[in-house]
Short mmCIF file of C-alpha atoms in Angstrom, two decimals:
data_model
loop_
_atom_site.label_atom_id
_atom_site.label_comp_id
_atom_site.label_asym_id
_atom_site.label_seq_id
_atom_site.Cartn_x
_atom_site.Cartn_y
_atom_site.Cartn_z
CA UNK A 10 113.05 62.41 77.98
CA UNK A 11 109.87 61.23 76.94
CA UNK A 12 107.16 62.18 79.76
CA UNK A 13 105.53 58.84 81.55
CA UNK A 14 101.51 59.03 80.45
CA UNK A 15 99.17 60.19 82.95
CA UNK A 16 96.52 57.12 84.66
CA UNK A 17 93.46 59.02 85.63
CA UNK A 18 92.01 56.04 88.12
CA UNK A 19 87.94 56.65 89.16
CA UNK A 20 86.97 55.03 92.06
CA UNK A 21 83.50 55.07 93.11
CA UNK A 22 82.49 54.91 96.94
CA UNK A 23 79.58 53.96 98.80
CA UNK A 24 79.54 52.37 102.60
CA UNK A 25 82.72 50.57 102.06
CA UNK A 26 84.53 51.75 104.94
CA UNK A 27 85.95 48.02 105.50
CA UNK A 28 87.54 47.32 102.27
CA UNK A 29 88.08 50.94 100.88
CA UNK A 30 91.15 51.72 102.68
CA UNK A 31 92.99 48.48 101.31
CA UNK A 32 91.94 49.68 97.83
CA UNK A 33 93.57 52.82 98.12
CA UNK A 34 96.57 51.16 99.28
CA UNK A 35 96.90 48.32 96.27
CA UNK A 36 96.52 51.91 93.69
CA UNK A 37 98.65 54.56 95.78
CA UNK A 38 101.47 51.81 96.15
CA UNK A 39 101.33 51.07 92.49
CA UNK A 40 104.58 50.27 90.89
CA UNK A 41 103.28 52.65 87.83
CA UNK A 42 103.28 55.96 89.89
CA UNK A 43 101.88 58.15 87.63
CA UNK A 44 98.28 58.54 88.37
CA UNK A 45 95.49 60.83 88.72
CA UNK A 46 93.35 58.59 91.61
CA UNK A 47 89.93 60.10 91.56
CA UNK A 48 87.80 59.14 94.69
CA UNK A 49 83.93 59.65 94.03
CA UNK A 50 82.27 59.55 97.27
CA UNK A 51 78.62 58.77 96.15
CA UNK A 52 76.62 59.79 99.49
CA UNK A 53 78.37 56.96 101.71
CA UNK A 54 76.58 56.83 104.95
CA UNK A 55 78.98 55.12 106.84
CA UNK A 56 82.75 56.03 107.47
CA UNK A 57 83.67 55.69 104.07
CA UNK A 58 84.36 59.72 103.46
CA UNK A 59 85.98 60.02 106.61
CA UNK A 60 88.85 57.51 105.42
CA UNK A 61 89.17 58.29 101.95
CA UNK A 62 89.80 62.26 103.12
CA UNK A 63 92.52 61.13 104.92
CA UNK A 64 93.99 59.48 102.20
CA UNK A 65 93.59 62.27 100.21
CA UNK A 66 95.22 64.57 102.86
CA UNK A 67 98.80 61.62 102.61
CA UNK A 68 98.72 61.67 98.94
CA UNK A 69 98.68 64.64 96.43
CA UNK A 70 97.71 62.48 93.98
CA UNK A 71 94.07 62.05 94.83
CA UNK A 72 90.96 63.96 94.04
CA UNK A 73 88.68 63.43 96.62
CA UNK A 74 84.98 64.31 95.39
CA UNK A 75 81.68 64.56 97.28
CA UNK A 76 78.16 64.28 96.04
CA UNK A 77 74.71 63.11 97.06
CA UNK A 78 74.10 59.06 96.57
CA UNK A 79 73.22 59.00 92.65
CA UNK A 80 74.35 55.20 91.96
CA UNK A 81 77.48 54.23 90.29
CA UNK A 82 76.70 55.38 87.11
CA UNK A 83 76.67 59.20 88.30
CA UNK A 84 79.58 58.40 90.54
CA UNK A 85 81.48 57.19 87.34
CA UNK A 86 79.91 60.05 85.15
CA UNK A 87 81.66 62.59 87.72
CA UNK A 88 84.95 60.90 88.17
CA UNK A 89 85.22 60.74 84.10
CA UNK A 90 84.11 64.65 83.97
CA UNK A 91 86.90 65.59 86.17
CA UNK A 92 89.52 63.25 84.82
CA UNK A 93 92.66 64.71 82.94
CA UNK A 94 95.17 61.43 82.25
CA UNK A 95 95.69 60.02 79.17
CA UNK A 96 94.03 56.69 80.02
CA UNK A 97 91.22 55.92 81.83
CA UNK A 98 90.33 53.08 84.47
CA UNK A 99 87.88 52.07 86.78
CA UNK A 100 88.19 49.94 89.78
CA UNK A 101 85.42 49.19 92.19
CA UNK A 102 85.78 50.59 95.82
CA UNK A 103 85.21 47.10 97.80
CA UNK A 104 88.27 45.73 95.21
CA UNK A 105 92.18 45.74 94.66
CA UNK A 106 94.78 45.46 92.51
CA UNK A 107 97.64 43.54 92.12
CA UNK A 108 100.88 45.88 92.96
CA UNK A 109 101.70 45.79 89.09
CA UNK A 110 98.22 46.30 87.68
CA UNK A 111 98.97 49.59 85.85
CA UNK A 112 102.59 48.77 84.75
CA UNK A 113 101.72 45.47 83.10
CA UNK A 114 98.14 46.64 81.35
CA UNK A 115 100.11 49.98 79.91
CA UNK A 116 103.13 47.96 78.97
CA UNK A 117 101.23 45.52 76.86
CA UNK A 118 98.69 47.97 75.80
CA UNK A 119 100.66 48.43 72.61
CA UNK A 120 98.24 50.50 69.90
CA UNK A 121 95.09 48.83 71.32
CA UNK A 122 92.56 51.25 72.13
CA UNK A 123 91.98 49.27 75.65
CA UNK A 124 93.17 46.15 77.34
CA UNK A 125 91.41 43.94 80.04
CA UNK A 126 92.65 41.32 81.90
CA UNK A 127 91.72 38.11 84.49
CA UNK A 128 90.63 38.36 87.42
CA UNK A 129 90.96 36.16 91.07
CA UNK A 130 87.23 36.30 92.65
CA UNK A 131 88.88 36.97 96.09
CA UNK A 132 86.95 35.72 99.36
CA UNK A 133 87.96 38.35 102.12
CA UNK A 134 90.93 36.58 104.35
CA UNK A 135 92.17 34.67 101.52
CA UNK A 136 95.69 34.57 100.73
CA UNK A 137 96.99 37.07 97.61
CA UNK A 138 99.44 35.71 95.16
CA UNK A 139 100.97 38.46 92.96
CA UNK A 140 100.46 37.70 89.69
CA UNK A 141 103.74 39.80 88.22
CA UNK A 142 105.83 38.20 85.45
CA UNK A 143 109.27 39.03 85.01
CA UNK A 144 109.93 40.99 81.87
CA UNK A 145 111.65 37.68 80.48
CA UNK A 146 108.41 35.97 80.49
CA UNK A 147 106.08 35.96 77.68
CA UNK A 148 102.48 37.55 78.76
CA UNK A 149 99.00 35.41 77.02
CA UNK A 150 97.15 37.47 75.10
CA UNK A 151 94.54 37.64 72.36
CA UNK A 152 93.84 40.56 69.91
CA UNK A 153 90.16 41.73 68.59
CA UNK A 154 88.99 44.05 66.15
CA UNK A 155 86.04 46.16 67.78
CA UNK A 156 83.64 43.62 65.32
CA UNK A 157 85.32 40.82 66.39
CA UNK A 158 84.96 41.23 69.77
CA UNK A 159 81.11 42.42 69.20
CA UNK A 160 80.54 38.95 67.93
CA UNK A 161 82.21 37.35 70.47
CA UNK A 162 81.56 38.85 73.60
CA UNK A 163 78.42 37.13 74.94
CA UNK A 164 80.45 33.68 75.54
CA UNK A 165 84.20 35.58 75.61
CA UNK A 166 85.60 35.69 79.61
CA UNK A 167 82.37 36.62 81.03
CA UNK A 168 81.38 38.95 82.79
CA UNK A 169 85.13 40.10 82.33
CA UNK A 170 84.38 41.84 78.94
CA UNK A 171 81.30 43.27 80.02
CA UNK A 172 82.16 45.10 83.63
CA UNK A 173 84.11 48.20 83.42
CA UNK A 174 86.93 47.18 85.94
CA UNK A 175 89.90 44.95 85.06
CA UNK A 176 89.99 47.52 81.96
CA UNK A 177 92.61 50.28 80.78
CA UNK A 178 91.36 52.65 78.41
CA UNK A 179 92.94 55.33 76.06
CA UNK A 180 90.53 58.50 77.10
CA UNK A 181 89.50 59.39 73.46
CA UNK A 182 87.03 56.05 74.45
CA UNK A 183 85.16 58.13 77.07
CA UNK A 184 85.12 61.47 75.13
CA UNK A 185 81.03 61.52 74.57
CA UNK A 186 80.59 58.57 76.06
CA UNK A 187 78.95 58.03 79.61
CA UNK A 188 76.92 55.40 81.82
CA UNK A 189 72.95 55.88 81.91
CA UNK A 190 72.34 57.52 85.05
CA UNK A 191 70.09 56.09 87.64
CA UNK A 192 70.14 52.68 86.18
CA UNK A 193 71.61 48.89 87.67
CA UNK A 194 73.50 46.97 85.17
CA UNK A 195 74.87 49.93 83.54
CA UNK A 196 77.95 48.15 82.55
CA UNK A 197 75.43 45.63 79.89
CA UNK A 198 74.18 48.90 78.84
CA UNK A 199 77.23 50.52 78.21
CA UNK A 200 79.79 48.06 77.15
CA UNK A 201 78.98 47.34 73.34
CA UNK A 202 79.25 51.21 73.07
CA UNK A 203 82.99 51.53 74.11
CA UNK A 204 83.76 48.22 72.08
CA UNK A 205 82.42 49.82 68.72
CA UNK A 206 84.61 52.81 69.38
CA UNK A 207 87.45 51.27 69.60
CA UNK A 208 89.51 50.10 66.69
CA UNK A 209 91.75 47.66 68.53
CA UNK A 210 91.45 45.69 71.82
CA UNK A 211 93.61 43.36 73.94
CA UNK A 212 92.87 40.79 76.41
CA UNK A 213 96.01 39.41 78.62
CA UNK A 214 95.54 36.36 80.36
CA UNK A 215 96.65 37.68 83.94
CA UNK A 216 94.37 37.61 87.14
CA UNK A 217 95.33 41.52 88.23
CA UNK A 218 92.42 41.92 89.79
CA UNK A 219 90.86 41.32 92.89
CA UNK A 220 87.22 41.03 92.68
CA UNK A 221 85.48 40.64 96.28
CA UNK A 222 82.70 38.53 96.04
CA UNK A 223 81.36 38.28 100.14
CA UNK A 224 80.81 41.87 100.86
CA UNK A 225 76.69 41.91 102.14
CA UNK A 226 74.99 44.82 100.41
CA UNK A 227 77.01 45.09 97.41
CA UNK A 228 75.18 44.91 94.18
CA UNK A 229 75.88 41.52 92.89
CA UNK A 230 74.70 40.03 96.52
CA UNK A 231 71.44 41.56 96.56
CA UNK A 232 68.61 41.43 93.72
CA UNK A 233 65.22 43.11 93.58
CA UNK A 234 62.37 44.18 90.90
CA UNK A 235 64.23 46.62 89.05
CA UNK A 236 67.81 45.36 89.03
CA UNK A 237 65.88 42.66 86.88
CA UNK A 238 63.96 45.10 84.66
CA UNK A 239 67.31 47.14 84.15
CA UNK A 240 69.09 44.26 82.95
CA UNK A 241 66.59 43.32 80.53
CA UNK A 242 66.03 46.60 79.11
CA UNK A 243 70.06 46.57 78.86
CA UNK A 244 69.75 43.36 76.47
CA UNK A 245 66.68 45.07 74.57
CA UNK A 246 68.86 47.59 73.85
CA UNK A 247 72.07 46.06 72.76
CA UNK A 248 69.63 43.53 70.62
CA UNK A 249 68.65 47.18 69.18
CA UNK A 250 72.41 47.87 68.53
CA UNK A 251 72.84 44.66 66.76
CA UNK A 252 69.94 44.53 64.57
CA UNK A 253 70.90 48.58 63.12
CA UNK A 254 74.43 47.05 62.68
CA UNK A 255 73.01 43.86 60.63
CA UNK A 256 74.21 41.54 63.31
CA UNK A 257 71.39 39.15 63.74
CA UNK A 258 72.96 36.14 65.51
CA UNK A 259 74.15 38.31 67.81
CA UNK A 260 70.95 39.97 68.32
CA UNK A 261 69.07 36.80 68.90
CA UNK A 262 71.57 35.60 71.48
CA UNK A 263 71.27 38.29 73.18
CA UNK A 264 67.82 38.84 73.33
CA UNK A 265 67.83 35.10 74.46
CA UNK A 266 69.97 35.66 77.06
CA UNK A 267 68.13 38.82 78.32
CA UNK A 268 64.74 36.90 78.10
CA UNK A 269 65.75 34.05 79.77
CA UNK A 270 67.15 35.88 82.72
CA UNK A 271 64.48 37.45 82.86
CA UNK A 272 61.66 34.96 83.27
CA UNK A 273 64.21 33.29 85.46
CA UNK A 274 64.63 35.96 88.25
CA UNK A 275 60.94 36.48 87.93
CA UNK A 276 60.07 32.47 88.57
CA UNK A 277 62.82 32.45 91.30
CA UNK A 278 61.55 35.99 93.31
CA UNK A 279 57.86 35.23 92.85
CA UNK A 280 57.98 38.39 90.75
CA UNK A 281 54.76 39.17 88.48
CA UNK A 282 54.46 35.46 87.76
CA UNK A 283 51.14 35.84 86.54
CA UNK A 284 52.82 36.73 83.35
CA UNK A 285 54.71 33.83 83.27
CA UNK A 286 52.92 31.06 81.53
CA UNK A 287 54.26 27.76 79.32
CA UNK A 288 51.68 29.37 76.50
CA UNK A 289 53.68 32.77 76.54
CA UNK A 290 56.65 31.06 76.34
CA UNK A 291 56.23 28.83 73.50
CA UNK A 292 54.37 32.18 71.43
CA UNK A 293 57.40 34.23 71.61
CA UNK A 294 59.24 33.66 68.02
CA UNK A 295 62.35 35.10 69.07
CA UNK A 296 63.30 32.38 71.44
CA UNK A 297 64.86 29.43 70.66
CA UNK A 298 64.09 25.98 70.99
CA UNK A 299 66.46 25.10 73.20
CA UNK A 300 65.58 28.15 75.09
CA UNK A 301 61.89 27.72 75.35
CA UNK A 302 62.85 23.86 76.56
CA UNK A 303 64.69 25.22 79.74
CA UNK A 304 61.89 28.12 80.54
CA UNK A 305 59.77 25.39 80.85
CA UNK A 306 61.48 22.78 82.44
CA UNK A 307 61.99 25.46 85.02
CA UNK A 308 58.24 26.57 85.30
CA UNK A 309 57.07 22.95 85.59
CA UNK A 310 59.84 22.09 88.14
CA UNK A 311 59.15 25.53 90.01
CA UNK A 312 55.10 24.73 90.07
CA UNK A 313 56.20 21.06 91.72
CA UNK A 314 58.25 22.35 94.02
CA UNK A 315 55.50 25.05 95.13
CA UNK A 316 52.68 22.38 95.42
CA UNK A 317 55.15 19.82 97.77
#
């Protein structure tokens, strides 16, 4: 009998202890059973711990692991050190999963090196619809080539190609490969690296995930100095990727993008504007036109709004 492949599941923690508990329960109750669940508690000052050791304590099947608060990046790093499966997935510890997550993303996996799905950006109270097919229905999908997907991924199902979650991996993917520790955005910073590694990758049109977008504190509420930086430097360095693999539109779009952002959050936090000028827009070359139009609509409209 041919043995049902191992799921090692990484789930970083940090003061979650309202939502962590129900996504324990959408993995643990998983009609795909066989799983490694690795809990990362990442310094949680709150009750977080407390719960997820109980858990552990119901369910052989977890790996509860402590260390000092290092970001999500470590949390993942440590999770991915200890995991033994044969595929690899991450799910964030304020989110859950619909009950057949696992079974439909290994059953369509096929010889793709990883698959990602949809997601439903879940408002806490809101109803949840399963989003199971019956094996007689026909799942949507689309198929990439790691260079394919490279030169698509800045306008493909964003941010759903970029964040690690949503996403089952064959291990090989994370062999040498790891997040850059004490950095935000480490998902732009990481995510062209696990595409070029991987030969083949699948998308299925199925919203399997629940991504909680109203918990105060988490990441993508809150903004600062160098979550802005981070993200920028992240573009830089994916334009750098581009550029060494001869893929120049995609390197200009990026660095667009990253630019733009940048200049953006900077205008909106009253962040180092001083640098920010309509005569240092218009002198960098790598921005486009229609680029350098917006920046400065935005300054202009920015300086009006300052002066009412």
């Amino acid at each position: 009998m041919e043995k049902t492949p191992l799921i090692s599941v990484i789930i970083p923690v940090y003061n979650v202890q309202d939502y962590v508990a129900e996504c324990l329960d959408s993995i643990i109750n998983q009609s795909y059973q066989n799983l490694e669940i690795i809990v990362v508690n990442d310094g949680s000052k709150d009750n977080s711990a407390l719960i997820c050791k109980e858990y552990a304590l119901k369910d052989t099947r977890i790996l509860f692991l402590e260390k000092e608060n290092g970001g999500l990046s470590s949390a993942r790093n440590l999770g991915l050190d200890h995991a033994t499966g044969d595929f690899i997935s991450f799910i964030d510890s304020d989110d859950f999963i619909d009950h057949h997550y696992f079974e439909i993303l290994f059953k369509n996996l096929d010889d793709n090196d990883f698959i990602f799905c949809d997601a439903t950006y879940y408002i806490t109270g809101s109803p949840v619809l399963s989003s199971y097919l019956n094996k007689s229905n026909k799942v949507k999908s689309i198929s990439f080539t790691s260079l394919e997907l490279l030169k698509a991924f800045n306008n493909f199902k964003r941010p759903l190609v970029i964040v690690s979650w949503g996403k089952l991996f064959k291990k090989e993917i994370w062999e040498d490969l790891r997040y850059p520790h004490g950095k935000y955005h480490e998902d732009e910073a990481t995510v062209h690296h696990f595409i070029d590694k991987s030969k083949k990758i699948k998308y299925i049109d199925l919203p399997l995930y629940y991504y909680r977008q109203d918990r105060c504190g988490s990441i993508t509420n809150s903004i600062n100095y160098t979550k802005i930086n981070d993200y920028y430097q992240a573009c830089l360095e994916r334009e750098e990727f581009f550029l060494k693999k001869g893929m120049i539109n995609e390197a200009n779009e990026v660095y667009n993008n990253g630019k733009s952002y940048l200049i953006r959050k900077r205008m909106r936090f009253n962040i180092d504007n001083d640098q920010i000028t309509i005569a240092s827009i218009l002198s960098d070359k790598k921005l486009f036109l229609s680029t350098k139009l917006e920046l400065i609509f935005k300054f202009l409209f920015g300086k009006k709004q300052k002066q009412a």
